[in-house]
PDB file of C-alpha atoms and ligand atoms in Angstrom:
ATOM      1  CA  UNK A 708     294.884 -42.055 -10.271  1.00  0.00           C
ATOM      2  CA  UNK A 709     292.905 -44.896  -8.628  1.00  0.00           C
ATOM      3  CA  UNK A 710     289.493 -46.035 -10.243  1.00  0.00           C
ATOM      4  CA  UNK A 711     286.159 -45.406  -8.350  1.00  0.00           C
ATOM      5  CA  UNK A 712     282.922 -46.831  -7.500  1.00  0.00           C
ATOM      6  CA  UNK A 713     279.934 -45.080  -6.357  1.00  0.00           C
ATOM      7  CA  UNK A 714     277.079 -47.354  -5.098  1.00  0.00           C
ATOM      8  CA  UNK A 715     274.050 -46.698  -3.816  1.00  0.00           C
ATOM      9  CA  UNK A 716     270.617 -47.310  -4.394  1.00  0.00           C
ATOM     10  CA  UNK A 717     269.696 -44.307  -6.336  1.00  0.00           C
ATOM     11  CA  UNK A 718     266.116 -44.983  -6.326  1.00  0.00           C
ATOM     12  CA  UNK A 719     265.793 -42.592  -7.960  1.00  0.00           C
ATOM     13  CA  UNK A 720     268.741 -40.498  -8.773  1.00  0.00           C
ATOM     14  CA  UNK A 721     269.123 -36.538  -7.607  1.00  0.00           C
ATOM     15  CA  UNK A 722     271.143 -33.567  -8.185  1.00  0.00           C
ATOM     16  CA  UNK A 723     272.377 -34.951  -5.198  1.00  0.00           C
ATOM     17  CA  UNK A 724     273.767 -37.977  -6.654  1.00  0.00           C
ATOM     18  CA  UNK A 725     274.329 -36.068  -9.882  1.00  0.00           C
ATOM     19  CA  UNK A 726     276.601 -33.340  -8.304  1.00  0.00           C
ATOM     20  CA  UNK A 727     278.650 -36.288  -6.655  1.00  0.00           C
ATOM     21  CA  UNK A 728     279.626 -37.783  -9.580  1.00  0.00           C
ATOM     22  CA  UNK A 729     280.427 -34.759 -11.765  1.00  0.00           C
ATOM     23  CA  UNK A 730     282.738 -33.775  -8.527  1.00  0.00           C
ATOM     24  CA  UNK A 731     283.991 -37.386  -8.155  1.00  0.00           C
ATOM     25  CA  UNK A 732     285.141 -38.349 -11.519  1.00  0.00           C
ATOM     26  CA  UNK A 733     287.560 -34.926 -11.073  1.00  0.00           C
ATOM     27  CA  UNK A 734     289.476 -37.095  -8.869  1.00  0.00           C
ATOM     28  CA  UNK A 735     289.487 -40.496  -9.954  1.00  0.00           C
ATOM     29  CA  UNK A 736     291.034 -42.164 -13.594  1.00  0.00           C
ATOM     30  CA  UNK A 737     287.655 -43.861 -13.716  1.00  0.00           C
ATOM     31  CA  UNK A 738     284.421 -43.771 -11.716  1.00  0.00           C
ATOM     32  CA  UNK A 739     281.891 -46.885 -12.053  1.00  0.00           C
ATOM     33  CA  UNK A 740     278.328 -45.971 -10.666  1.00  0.00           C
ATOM     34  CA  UNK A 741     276.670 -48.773  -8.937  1.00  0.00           C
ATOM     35  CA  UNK A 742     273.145 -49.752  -8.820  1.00  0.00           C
ATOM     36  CA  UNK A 743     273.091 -51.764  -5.381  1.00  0.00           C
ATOM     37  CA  UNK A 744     271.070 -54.261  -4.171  1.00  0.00           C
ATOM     38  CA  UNK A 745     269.812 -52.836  -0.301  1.00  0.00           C
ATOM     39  CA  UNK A 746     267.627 -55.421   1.735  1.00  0.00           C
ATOM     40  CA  UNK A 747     266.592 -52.516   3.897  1.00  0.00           C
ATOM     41  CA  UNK A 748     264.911 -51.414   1.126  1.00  0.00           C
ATOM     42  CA  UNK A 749     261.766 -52.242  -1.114  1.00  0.00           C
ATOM     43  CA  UNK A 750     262.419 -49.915  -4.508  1.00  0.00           C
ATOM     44  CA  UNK A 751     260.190 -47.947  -6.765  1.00  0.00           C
ATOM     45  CA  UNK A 752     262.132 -48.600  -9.868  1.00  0.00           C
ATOM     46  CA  UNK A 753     263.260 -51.791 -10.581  1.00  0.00           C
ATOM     47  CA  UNK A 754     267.223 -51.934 -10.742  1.00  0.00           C
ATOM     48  CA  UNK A 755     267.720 -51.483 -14.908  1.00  0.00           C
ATOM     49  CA  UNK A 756     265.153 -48.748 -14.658  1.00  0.00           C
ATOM     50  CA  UNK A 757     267.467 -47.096 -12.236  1.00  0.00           C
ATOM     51  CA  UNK A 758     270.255 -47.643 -14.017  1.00  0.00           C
ATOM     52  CA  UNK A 759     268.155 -46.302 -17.137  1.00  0.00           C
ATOM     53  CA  UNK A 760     267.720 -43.007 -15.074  1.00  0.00           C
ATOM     54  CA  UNK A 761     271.271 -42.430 -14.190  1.00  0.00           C
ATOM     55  CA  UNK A 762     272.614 -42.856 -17.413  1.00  0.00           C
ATOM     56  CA  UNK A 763     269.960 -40.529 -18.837  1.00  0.00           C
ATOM     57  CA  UNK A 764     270.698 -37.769 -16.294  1.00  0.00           C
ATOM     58  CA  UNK A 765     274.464 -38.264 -17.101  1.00  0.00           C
ATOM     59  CA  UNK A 766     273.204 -37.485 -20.745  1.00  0.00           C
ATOM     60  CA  UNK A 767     271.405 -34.945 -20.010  1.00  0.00           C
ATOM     61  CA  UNK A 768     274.584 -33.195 -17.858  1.00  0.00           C
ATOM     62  CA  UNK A 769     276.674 -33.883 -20.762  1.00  0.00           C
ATOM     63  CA  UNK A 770     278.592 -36.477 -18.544  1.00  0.00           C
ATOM     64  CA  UNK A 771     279.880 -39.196 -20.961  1.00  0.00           C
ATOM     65  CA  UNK A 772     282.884 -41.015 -19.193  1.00  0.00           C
ATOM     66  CA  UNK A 773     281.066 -42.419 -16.492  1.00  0.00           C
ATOM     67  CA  UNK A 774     279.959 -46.300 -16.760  1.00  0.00           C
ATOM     68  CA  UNK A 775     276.552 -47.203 -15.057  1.00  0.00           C
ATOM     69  CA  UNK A 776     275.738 -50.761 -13.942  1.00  0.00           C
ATOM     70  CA  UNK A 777     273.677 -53.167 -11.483  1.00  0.00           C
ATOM     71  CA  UNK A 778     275.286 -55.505  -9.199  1.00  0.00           C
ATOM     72  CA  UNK A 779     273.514 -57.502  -6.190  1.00  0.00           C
ATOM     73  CA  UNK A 780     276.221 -59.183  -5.127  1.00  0.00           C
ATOM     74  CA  UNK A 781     278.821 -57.708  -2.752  1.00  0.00           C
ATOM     75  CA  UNK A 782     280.786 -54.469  -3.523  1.00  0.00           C
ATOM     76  CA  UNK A 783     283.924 -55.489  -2.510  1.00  0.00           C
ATOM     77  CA  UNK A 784     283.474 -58.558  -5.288  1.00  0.00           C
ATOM     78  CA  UNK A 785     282.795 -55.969  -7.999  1.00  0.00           C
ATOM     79  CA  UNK A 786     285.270 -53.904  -6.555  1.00  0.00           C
ATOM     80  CA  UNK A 787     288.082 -56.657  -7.523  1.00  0.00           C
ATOM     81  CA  UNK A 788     286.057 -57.711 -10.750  1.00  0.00           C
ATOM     82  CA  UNK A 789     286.894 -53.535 -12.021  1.00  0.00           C
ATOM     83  CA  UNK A 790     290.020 -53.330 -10.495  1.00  0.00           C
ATOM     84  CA  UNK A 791     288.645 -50.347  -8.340  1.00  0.00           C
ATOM     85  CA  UNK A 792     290.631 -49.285  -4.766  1.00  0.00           C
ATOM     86  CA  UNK A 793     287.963 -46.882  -3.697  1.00  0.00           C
ATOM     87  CA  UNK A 794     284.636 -46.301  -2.965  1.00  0.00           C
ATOM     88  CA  UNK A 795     282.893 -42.661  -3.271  1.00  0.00           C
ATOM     89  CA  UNK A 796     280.171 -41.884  -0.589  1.00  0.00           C
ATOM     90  CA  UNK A 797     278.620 -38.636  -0.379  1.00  0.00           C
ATOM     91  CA  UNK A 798     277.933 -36.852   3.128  1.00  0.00           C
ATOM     92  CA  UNK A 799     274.754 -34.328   3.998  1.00  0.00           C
ATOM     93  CA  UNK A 800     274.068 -34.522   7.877  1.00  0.00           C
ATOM     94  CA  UNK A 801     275.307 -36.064  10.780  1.00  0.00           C
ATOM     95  CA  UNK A 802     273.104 -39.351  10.619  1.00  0.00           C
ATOM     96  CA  UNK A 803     274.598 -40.203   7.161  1.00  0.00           C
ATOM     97  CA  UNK A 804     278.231 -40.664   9.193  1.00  0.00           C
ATOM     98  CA  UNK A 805     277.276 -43.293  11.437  1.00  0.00           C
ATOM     99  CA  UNK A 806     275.260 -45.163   8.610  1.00  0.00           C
ATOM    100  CA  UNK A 807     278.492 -44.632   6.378  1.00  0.00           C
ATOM    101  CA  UNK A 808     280.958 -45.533   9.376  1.00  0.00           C
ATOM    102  CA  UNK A 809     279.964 -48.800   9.775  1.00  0.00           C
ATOM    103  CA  UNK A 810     279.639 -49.746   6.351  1.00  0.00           C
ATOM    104  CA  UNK A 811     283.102 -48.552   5.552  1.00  0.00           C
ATOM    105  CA  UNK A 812     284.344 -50.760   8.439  1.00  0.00           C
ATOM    106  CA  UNK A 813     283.170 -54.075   7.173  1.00  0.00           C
ATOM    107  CA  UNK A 814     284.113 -53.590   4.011  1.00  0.00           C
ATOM    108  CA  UNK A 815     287.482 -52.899   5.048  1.00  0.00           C
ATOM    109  CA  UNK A 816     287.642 -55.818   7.206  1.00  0.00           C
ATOM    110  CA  UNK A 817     286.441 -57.960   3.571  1.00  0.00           C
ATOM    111  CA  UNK A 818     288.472 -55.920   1.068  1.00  0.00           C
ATOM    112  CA  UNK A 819     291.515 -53.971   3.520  1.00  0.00           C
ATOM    113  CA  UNK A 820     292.786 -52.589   0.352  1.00  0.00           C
ATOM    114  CA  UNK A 821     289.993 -50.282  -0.727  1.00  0.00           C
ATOM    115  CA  UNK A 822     289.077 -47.384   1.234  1.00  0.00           C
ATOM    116  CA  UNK A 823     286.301 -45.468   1.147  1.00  0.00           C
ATOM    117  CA  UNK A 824     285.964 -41.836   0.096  1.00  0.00           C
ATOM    118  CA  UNK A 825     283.762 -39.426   1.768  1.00  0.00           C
ATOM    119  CA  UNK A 826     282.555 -35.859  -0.435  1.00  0.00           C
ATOM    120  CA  UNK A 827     280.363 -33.446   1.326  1.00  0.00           C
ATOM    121  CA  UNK A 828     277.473 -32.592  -0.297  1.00  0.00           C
ATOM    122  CA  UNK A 829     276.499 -29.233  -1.724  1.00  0.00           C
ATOM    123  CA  UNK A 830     275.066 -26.715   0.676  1.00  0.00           C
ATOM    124  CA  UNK A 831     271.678 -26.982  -1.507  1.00  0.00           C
ATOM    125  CA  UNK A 832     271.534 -30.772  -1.182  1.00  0.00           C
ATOM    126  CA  UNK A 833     271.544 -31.456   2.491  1.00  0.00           C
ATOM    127  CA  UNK A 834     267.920 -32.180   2.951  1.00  0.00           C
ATOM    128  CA  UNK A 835     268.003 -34.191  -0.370  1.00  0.00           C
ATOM    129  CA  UNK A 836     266.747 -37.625  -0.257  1.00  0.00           C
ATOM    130  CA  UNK A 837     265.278 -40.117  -2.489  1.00  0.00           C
ATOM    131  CA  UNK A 838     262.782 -40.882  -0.538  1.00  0.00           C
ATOM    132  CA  UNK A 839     261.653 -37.566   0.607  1.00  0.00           C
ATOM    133  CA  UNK A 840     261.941 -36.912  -3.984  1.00  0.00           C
ATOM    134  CA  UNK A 841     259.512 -39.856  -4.173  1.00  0.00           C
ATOM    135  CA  UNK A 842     257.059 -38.712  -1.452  1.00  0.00           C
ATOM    136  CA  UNK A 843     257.008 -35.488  -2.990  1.00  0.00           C
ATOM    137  CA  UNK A 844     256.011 -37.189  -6.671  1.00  0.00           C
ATOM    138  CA  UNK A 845     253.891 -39.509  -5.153  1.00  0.00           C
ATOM    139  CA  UNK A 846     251.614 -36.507  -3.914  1.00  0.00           C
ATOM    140  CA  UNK A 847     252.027 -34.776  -7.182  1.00  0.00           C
ATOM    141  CA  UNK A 848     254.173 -32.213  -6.134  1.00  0.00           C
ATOM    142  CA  UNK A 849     256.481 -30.576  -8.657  1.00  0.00           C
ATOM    143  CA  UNK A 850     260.274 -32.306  -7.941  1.00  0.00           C
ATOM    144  CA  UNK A 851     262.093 -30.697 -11.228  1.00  0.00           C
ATOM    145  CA  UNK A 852     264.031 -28.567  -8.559  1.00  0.00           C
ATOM    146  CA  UNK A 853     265.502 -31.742  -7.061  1.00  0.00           C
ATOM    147  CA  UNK A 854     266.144 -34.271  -9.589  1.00  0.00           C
ATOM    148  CA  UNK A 855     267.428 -34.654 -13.341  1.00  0.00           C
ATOM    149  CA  UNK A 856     264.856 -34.087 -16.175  1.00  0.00           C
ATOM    150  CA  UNK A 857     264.617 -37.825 -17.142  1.00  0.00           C
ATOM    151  CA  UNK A 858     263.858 -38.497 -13.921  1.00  0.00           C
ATOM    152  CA  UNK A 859     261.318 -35.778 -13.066  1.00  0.00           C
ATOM    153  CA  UNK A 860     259.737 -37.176 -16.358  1.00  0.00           C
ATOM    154  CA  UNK A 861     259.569 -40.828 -15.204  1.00  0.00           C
ATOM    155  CA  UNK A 862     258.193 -40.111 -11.770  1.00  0.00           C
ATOM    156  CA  UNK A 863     255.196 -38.473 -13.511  1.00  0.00           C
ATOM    157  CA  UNK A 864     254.633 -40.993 -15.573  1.00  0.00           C
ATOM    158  CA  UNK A 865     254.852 -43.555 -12.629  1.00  0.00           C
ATOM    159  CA  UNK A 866     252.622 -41.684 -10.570  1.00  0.00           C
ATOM    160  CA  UNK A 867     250.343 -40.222 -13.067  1.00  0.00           C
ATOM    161  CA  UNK A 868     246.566 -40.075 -11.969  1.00  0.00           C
ATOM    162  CA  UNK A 869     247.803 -41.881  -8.676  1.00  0.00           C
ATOM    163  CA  UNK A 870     247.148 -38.746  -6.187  1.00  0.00           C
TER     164      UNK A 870
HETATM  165  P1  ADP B1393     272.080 -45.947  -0.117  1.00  0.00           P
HETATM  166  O1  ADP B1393     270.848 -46.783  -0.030  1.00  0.00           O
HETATM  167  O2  ADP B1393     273.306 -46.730  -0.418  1.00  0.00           O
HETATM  168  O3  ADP B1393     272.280 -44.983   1.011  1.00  0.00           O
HETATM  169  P2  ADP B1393     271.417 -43.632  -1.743  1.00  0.00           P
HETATM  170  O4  ADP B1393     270.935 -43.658  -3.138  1.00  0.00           O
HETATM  171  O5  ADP B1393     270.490 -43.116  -0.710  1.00  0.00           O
HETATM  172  O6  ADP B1393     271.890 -45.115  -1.455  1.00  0.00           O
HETATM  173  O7  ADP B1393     272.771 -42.811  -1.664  1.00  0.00           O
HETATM  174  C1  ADP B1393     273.889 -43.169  -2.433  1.00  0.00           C
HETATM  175  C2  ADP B1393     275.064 -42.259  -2.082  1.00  0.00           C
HETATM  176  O8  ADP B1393     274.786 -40.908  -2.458  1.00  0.00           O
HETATM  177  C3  ADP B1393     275.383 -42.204  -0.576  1.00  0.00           C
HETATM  178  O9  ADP B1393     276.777 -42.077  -0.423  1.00  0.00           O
HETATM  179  C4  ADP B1393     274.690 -40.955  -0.118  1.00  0.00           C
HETATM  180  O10 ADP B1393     275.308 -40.410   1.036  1.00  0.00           O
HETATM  181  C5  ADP B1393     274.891 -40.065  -1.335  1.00  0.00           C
HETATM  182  N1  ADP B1393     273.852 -39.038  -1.419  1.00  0.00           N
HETATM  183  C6  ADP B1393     272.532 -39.227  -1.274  1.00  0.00           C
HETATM  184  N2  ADP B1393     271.866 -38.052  -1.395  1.00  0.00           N
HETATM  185  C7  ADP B1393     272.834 -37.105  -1.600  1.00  0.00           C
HETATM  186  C8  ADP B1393     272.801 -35.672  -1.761  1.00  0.00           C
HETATM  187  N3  ADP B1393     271.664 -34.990  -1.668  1.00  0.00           N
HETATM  188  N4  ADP B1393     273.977 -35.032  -1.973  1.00  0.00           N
HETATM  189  C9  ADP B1393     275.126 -35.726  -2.007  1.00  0.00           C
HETATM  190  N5  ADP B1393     275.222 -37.054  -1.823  1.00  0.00           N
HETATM  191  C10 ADP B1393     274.091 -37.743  -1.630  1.00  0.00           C
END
């Protein structure tokens, strides 16, 4: 079985995210999740807080065998660094393929051994985003529904007396 790595920018993680994982490590002899650098983006937690969340919610799922880092370099580097042949993406709508698409092109053109591995998400996760989880927090809106306890904890402390 090949070894796995999920990046993203999990900022911060879901039960989308979550749900990925427990379903991707299933299929893969290891799967290494990846705190990502994005330049499209401007986070809320700083990368080892992020990685602090996802290995909390992987504690709090009772998910042990799955390693949690942060890398700002390219994937495909790390990639070859773990000895990994595949990447695991998850899919909700339509809009998510193209973004995905071209990603998974150029990093086959850089890497044209690993492929990338698409899972759909849950039914109950399509609309799930990050960003739409931080909104909601930032507002003061209840997210518990949508994200792992350590996390729901953390955005109330971030955001605490801020709406
Ligand atoms: P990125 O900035 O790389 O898109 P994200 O944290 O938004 O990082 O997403 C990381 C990965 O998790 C992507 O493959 C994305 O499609 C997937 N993902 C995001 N939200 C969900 C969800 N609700 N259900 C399943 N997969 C998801």
């Amino acid at each position: 079985m090949p070894i796995a790595i999920h990046p993203g920018s999990f900022d911060p993680p879901t039960l989308g995210h979550l749900d990925l994982v427990t379903r991707g490590r299933k299929l893969f002899e290891r799967l290494h999740v990846v705190v990502a650098f994005n330049s499209r983006k401007t986070p809320l937690f700083s990368a080892e807080e992020r990685v602090r969340l996802f290995q909390a919610s992987l504690e709090s799922a009772g998910i042990r065998d799955v390693e949690v880092q942060a890398w700002d370099g390219l994937t495909v580097e790390l990639a070859r660094r773990l000895g990994a042949t595949v990447f695991l993406r998850g899919l909700r709508q339509v809009g998510d393929f193209e973004a995905e698409q071209s990603i998974a092109l150029m990093n086959r053109r850089m890497a044209p051994l690993i492929e990338t591995v698409y899972l759909p998400c849950r039914e109950e996760h399509l609309g799930l985003t990050s960003t739409l989880v931080r909104d909601i927090a930032r507002l003061g809106g209840d997210v518990s529904p949508f994200v792992p306890p350590p996390v729901a904890q953390a955005l109330r402390e971030r955001f605490q007396g801020k709406s």
